[in-house]
CSV table of C-alpha atoms in Angstrom, one decimal:
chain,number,residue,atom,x,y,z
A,1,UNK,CA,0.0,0.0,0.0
A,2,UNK,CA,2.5,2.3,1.1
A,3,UNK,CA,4.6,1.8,-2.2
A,4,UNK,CA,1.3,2.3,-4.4
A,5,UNK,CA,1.0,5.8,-2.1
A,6,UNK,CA,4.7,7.0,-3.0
A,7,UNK,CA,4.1,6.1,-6.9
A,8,UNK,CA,1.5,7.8,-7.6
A,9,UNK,CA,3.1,11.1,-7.7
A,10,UNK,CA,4.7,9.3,-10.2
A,11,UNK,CA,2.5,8.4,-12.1
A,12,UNK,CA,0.5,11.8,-12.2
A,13,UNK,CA,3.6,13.5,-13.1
A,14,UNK,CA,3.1,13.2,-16.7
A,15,UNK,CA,-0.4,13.8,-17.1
A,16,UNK,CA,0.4,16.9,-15.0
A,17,UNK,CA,0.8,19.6,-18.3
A,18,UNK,CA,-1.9,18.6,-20.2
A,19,UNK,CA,-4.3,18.5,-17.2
A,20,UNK,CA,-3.3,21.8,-16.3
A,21,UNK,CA,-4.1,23.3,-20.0
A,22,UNK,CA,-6.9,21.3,-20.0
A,23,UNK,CA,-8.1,23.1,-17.0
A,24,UNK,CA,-6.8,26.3,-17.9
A,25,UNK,CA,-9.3,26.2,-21.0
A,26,UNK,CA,-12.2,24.6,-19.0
A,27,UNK,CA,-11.7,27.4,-16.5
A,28,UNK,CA,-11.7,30.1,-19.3
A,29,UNK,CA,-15.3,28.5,-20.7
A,30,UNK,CA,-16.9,28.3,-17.3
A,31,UNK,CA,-15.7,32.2,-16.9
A,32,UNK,CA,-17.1,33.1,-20.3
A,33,UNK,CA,-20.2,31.5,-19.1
A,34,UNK,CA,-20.4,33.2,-16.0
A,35,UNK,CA,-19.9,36.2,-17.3
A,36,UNK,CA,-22.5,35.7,-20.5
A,37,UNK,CA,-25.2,35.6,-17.3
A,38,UNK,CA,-23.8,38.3,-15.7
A,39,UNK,CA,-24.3,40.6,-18.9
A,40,UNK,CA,-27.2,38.7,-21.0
A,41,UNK,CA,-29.1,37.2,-18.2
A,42,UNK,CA,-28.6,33.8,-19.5
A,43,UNK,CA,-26.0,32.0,-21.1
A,44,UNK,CA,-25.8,31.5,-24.5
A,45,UNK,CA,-22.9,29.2,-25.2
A,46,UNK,CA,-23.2,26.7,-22.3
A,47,UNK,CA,-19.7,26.3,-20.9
A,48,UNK,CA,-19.6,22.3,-22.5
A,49,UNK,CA,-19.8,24.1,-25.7
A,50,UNK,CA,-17.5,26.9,-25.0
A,51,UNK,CA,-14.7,24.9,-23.8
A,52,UNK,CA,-14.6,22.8,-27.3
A,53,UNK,CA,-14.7,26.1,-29.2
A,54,UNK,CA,-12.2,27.4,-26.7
A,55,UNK,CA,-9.7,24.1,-27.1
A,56,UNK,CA,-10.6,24.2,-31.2
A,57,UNK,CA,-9.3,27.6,-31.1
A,58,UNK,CA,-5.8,27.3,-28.9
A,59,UNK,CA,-5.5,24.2,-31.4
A,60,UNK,CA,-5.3,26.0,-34.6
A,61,UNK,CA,-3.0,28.5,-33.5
A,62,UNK,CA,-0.8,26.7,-31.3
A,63,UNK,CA,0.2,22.7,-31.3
A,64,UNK,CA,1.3,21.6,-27.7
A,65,UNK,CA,4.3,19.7,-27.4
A,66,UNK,CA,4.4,16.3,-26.8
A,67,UNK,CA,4.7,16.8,-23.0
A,68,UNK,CA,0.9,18.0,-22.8
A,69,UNK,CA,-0.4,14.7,-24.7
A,70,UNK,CA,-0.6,12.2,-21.9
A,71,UNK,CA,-2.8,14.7,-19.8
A,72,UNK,CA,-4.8,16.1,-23.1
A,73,UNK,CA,-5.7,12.5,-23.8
A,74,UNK,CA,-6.4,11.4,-20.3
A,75,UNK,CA,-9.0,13.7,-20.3
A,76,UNK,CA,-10.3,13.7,-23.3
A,77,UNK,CA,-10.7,9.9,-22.2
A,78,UNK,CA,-10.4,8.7,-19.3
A,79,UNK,CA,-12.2,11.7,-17.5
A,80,UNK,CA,-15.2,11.6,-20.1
A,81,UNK,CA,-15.9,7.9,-19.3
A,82,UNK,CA,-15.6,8.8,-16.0
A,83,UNK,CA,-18.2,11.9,-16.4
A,84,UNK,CA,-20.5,9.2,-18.0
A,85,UNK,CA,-20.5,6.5,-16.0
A,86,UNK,CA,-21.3,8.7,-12.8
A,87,UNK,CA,-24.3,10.0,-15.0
A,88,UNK,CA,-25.5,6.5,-14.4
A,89,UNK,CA,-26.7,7.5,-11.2
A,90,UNK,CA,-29.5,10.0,-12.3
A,91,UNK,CA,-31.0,7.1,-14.6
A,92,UNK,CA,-33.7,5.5,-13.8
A,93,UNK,CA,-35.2,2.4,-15.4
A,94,UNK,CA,-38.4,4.0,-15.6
A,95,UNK,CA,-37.2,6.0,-18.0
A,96,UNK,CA,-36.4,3.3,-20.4
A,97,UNK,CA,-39.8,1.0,-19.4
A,98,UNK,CA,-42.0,4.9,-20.1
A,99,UNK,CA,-41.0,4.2,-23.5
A,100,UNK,CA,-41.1,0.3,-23.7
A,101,UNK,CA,-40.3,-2.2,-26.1
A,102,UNK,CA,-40.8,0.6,-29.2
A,103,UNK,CA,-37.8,2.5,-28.4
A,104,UNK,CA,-35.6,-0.8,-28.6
A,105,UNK,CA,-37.1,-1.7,-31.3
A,106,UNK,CA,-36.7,1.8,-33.1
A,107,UNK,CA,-33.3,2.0,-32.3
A,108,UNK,CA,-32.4,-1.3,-34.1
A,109,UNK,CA,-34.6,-0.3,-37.2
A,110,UNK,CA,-32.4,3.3,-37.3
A,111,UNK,CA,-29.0,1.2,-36.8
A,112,UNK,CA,-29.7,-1.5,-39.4
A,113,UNK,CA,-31.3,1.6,-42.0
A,114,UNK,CA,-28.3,3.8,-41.3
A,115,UNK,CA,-25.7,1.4,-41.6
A,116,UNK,CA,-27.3,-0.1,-45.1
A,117,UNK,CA,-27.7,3.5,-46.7
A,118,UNK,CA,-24.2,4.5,-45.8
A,119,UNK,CA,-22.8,2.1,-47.2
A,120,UNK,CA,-24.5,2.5,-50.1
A,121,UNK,CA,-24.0,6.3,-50.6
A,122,UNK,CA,-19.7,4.8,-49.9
A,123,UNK,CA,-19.4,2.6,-52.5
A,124,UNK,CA,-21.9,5.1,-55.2
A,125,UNK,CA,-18.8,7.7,-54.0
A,126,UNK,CA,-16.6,5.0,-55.1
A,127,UNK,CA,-15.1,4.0,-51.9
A,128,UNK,CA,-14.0,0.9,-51.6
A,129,UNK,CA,-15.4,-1.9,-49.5
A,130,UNK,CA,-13.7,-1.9,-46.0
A,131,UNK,CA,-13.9,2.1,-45.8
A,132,UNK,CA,-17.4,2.3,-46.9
A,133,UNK,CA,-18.0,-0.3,-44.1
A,134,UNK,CA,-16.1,1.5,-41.5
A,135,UNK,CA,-17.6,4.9,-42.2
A,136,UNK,CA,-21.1,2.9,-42.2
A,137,UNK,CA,-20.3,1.5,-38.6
A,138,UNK,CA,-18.8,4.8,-37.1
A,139,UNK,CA,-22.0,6.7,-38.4
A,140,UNK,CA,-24.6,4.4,-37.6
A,141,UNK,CA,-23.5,3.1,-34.3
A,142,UNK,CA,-20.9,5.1,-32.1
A,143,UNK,CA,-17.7,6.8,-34.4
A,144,UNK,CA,-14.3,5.7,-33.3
A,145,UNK,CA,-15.7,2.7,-30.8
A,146,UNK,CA,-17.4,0.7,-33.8
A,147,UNK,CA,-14.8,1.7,-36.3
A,148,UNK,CA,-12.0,0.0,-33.9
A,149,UNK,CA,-14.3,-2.9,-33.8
A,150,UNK,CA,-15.4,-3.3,-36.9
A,151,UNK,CA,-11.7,-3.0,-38.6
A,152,UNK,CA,-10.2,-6.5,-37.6
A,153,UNK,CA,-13.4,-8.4,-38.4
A,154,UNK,CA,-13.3,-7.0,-42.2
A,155,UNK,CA,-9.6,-7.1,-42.2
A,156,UNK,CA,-9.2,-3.0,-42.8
A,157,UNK,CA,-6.4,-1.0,-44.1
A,158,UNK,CA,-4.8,0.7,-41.2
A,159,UNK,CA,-4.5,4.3,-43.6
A,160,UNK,CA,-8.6,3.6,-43.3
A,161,UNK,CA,-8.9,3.4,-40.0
A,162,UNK,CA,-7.2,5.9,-39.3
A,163,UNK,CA,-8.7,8.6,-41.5
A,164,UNK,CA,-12.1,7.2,-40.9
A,165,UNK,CA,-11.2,8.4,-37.0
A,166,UNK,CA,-9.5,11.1,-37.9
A,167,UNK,CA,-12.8,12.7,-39.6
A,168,UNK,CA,-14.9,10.9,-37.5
A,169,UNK,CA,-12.9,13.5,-34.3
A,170,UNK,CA,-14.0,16.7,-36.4
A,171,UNK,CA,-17.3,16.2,-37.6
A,172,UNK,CA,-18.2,14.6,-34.2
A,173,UNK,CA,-17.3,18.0,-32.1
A,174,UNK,CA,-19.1,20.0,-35.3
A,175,UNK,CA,-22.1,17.9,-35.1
A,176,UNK,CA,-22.3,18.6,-31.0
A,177,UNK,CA,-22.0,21.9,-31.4
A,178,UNK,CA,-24.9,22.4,-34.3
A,179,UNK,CA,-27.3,19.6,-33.0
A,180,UNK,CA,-28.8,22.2,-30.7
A,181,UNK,CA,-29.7,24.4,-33.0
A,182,UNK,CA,-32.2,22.1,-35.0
A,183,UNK,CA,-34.8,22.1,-31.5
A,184,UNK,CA,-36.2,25.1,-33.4
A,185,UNK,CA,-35.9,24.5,-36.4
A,186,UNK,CA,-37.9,21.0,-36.2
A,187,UNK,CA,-39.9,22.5,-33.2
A,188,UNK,CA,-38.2,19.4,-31.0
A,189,UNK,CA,-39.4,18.9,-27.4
A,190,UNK,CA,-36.6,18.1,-24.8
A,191,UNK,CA,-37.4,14.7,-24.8
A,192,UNK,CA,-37.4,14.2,-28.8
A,193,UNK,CA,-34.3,16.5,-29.1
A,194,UNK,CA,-32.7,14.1,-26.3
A,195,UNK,CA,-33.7,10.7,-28.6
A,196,UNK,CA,-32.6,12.5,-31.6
A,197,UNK,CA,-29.3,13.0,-30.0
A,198,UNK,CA,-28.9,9.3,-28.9
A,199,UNK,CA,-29.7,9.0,-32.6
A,200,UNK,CA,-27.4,10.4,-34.3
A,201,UNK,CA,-24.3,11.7,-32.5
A,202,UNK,CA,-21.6,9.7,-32.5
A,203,UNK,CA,-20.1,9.0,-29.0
A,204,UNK,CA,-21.8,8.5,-25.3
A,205,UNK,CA,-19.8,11.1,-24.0
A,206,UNK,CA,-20.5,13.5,-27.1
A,207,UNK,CA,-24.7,12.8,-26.4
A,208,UNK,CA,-23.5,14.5,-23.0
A,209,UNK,CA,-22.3,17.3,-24.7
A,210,UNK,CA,-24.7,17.9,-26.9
A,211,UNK,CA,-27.3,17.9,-24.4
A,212,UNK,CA,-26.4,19.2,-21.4
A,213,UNK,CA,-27.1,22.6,-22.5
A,214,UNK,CA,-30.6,22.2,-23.0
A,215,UNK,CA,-32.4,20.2,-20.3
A,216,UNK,CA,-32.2,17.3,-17.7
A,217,UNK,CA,-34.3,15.0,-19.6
A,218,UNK,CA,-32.5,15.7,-22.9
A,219,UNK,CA,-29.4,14.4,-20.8
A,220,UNK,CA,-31.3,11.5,-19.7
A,221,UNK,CA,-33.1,10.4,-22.5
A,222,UNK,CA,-30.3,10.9,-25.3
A,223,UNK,CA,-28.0,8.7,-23.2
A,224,UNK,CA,-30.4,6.2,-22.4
A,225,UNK,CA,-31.1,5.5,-26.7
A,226,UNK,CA,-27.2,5.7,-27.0
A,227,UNK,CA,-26.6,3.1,-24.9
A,228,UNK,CA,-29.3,1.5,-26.6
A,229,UNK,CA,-28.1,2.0,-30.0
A,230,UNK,CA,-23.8,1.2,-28.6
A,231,UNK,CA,-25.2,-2.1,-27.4
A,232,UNK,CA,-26.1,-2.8,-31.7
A,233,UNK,CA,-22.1,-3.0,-32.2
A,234,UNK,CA,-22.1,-6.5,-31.4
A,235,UNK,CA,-24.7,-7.6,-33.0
A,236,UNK,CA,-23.0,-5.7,-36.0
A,237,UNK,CA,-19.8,-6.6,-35.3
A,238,UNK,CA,-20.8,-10.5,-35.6
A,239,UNK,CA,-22.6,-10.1,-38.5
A,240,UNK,CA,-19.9,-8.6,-39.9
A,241,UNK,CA,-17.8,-11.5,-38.9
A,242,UNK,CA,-19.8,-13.8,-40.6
A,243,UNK,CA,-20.2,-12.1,-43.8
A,244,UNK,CA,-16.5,-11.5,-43.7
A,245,UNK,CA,-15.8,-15.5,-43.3
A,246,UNK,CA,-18.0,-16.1,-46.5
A,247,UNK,CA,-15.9,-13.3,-48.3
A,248,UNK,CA,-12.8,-15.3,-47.1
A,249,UNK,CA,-14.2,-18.2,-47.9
A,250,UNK,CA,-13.4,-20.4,-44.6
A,251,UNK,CA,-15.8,-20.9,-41.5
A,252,UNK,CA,-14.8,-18.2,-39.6
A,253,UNK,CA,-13.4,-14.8,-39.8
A,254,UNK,CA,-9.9,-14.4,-39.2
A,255,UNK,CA,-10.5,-10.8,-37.8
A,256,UNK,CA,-11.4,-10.9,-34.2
A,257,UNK,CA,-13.3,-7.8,-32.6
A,258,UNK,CA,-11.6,-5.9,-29.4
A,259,UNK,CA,-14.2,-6.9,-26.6
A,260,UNK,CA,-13.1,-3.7,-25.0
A,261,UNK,CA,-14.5,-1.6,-27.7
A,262,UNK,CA,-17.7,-3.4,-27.7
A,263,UNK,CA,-18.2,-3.3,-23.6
A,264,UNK,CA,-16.3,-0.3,-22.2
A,265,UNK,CA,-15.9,0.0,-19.1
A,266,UNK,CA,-17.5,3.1,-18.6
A,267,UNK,CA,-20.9,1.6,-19.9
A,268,UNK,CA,-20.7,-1.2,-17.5
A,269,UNK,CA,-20.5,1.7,-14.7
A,270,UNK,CA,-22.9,3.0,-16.4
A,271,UNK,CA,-25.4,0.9,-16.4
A,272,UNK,CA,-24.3,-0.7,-12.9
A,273,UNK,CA,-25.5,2.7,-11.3
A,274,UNK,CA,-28.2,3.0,-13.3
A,275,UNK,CA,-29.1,-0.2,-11.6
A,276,UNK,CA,-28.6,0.7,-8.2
A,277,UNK,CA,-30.1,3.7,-8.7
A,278,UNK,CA,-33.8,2.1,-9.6
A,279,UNK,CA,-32.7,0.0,-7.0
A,280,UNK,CA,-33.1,2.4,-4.3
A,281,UNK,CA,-29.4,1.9,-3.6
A,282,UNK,CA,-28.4,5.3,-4.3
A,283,UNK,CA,-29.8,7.7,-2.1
A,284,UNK,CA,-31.0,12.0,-3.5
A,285,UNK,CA,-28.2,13.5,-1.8
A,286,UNK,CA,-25.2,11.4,-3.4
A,287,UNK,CA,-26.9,11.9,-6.4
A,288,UNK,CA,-26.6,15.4,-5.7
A,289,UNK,CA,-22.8,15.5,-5.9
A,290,UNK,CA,-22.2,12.8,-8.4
A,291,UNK,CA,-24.4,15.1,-11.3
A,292,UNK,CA,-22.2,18.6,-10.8
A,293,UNK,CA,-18.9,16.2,-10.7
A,294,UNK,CA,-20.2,14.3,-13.8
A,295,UNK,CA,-21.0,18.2,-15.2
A,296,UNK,CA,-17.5,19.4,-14.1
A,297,UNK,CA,-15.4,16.6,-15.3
A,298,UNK,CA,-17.4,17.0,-19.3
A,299,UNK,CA,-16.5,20.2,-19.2
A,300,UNK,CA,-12.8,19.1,-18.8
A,301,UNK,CA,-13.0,16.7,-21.5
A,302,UNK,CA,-14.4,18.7,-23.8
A,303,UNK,CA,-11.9,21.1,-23.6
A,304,UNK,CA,-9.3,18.2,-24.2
A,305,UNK,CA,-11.5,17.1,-27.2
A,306,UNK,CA,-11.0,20.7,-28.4
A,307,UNK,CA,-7.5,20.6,-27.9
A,308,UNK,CA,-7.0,17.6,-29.6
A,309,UNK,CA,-8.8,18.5,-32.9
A,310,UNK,CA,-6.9,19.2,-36.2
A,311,UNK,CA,-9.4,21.0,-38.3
A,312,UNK,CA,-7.2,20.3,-41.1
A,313,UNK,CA,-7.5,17.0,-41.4
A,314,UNK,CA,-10.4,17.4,-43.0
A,315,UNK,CA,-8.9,18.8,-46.0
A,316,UNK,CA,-6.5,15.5,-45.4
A,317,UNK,CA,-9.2,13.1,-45.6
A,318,UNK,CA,-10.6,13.3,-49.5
A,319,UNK,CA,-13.3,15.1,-51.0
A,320,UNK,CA,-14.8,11.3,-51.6
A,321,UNK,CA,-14.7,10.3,-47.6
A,322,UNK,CA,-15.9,13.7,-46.6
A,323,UNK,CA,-19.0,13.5,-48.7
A,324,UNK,CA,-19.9,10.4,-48.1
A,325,UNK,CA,-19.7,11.1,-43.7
A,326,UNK,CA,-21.5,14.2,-44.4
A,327,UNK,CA,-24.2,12.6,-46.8
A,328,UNK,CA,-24.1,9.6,-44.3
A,329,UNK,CA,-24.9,11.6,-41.1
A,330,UNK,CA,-27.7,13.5,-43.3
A,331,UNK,CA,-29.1,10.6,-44.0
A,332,UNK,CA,-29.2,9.3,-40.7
A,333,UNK,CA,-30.8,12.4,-39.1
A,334,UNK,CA,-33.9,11.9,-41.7
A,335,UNK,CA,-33.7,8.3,-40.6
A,336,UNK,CA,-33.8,9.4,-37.1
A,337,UNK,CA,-36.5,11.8,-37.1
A,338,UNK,CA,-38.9,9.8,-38.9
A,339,UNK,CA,-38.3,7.0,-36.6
A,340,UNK,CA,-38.8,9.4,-33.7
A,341,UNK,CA,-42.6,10.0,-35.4
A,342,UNK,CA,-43.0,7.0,-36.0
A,343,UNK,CA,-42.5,5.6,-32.4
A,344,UNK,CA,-44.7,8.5,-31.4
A,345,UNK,CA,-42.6,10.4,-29.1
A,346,UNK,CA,-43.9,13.6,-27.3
């Protein structure tokens, strides 16, 4: 115990820059929050959003040296899960029963549309298979999760994978940031806008994002269909499998999916509080400090996520790829929202 106590100074030591300019730029969002109430009487740019503009913005004029990575990444990671498993503890499996079997149900039909009309817009751009696969999975399930998934089954080319991600990061944090802004223009309730978030943003931690600046139950419910729609990537992922083993033409596909991107860790937590929670197991008042902790610690992240985004590497990625994310993530926001009708959501 003792020699665990003396290492971990150690350890911390070189997360230490990057966590620092990570909470340098959170602390700059909150304060241009604060200070957008002070003057406006509300805020305008909730300080999730802020610190991702923020973080964009130090990014594209200044490139922090490879001492700042560990911590930038950390938190861009590590802290996120974090921030969303505690979330688990404001769930309740109410929520999920309100909506019953439908929403499942829903969710699969808007994961197995999504993923069949990518692909198709891909290969009409003239991708060719694996990439119009991957950008199908990392669309229609959860971005750079399912593409790391996905990639060993259909044996992918690593320059693939890694500018499927690459685009995946920017148009993820662009998508967060402009999500909030359809509410009005589709005259969304906080409840739809919250299942139209699960829907279509990439990441659990980016459904956060996205919705944290407009209500509670946007939070809630967003998270609740994301999970929903994460939990597709293995039945995906073994389809894929199996298909792939027919392409190879032996019984089984050589590729074998990361368990860890299917199951994080974070969505075990997840879920595991959102368990206890319906439980009765987790009384109002912890709940009381693990929301504002789960609030602080996105904040962080996000302003990691900003720092860690190249917006040039979308010019790096192809005028074919780009079009086919952009008309892919079109596509599944029509998919979405007629689903959303269709399962009669108020």
């Amino acid at each position: 115990m003792s020699f665990a106590l003396r290492s971990f100074p150690a350890r911390l030591h070189p997360l230490a820059p990057g966590l620092a300019l990570t909470a340098a730029v959170a602390v700059a969002a909150l304060l241009v929050e604060h200070a957008e109430a002070a003057f406006f009487g509300r805020a305008w740019l909730d300080g999730v959003v802020l610190a991702i503009l923020i973080g964009v913005a130090v990014r594209s004029v200044w490139r922090p040296g490879e001492s700042f990575l560990p911590g930038v990444v950390f938190s861009a990671r590590t802290l996120l899960e974090l921030a969303v498993m505690l979330l688990g503890a404001s769930i309740s499996a109410a929520a999920v029963a309100a909506q019953g079997l439908t929403l499942l149900v829903g969710v699969a039909l808007v994961v197995t549309c999504a993923i069949l009309v990518s692909y198709g817009i891909g290969r009409m751009m003239g991708l060719d298979r694996g990439m119009a696969i991957l950008i199908a999975c990392g669309n229609s399930i959860c971005g750079n999760s399912a593409i790391a998934a996905a990639a060993p089954v259909i044996h992918a080319d690593g320059e693939d994978v890694a500018s499927a991600i690459a685009f995946t990061a920017v148009l993820g944090v662009v998508v967060v940031l402009t999500l909030p802004l359809l509410i009005s223009v589709f005259g969304l309730s906080v409840t739809q806008y919250g299942v139209f978030a699960g829907l279509t943003v990439y990441a659990v931690p980016q459904v956060l994002a996205a919705t944290a600046p407009v209500a509670a139950a946007s939070v809630q419910m967003g998270t609740l269909v994301k999970l929903l729609r994460v939990l597709m990537l293995g039945p995906v992922v073994l389809v894929l499998s199996l298909l792939q083993s027919r392409v190879d033409g032996a019984g089984i596909a050589t590729g074998r999916p990361n368990l860890r991107h299917m199951v994080p860790w974070f969505i075990l937590g997840f879920i595991g509080l959102g368990m206890l929670r319906s439980a009765g197991l987790i009384p109002d008042w912890v709940v009381g400090y693990t929301a504002p902790l789960a609030s602080f610690l996105t904040v962080l992240a996000m302003a990691a996520l900003g720092l860690g985004v190249d917006v040039r590497s979308v010019a790096r990625a192809g005028l074919r790829v780009t079009a086919t994310v952009v008309l892919s993530l079109a596509a599944l926001g029509i998919i979405s929202m007629v689903a959303i009708r269709w399962m009669g959501i108020a």
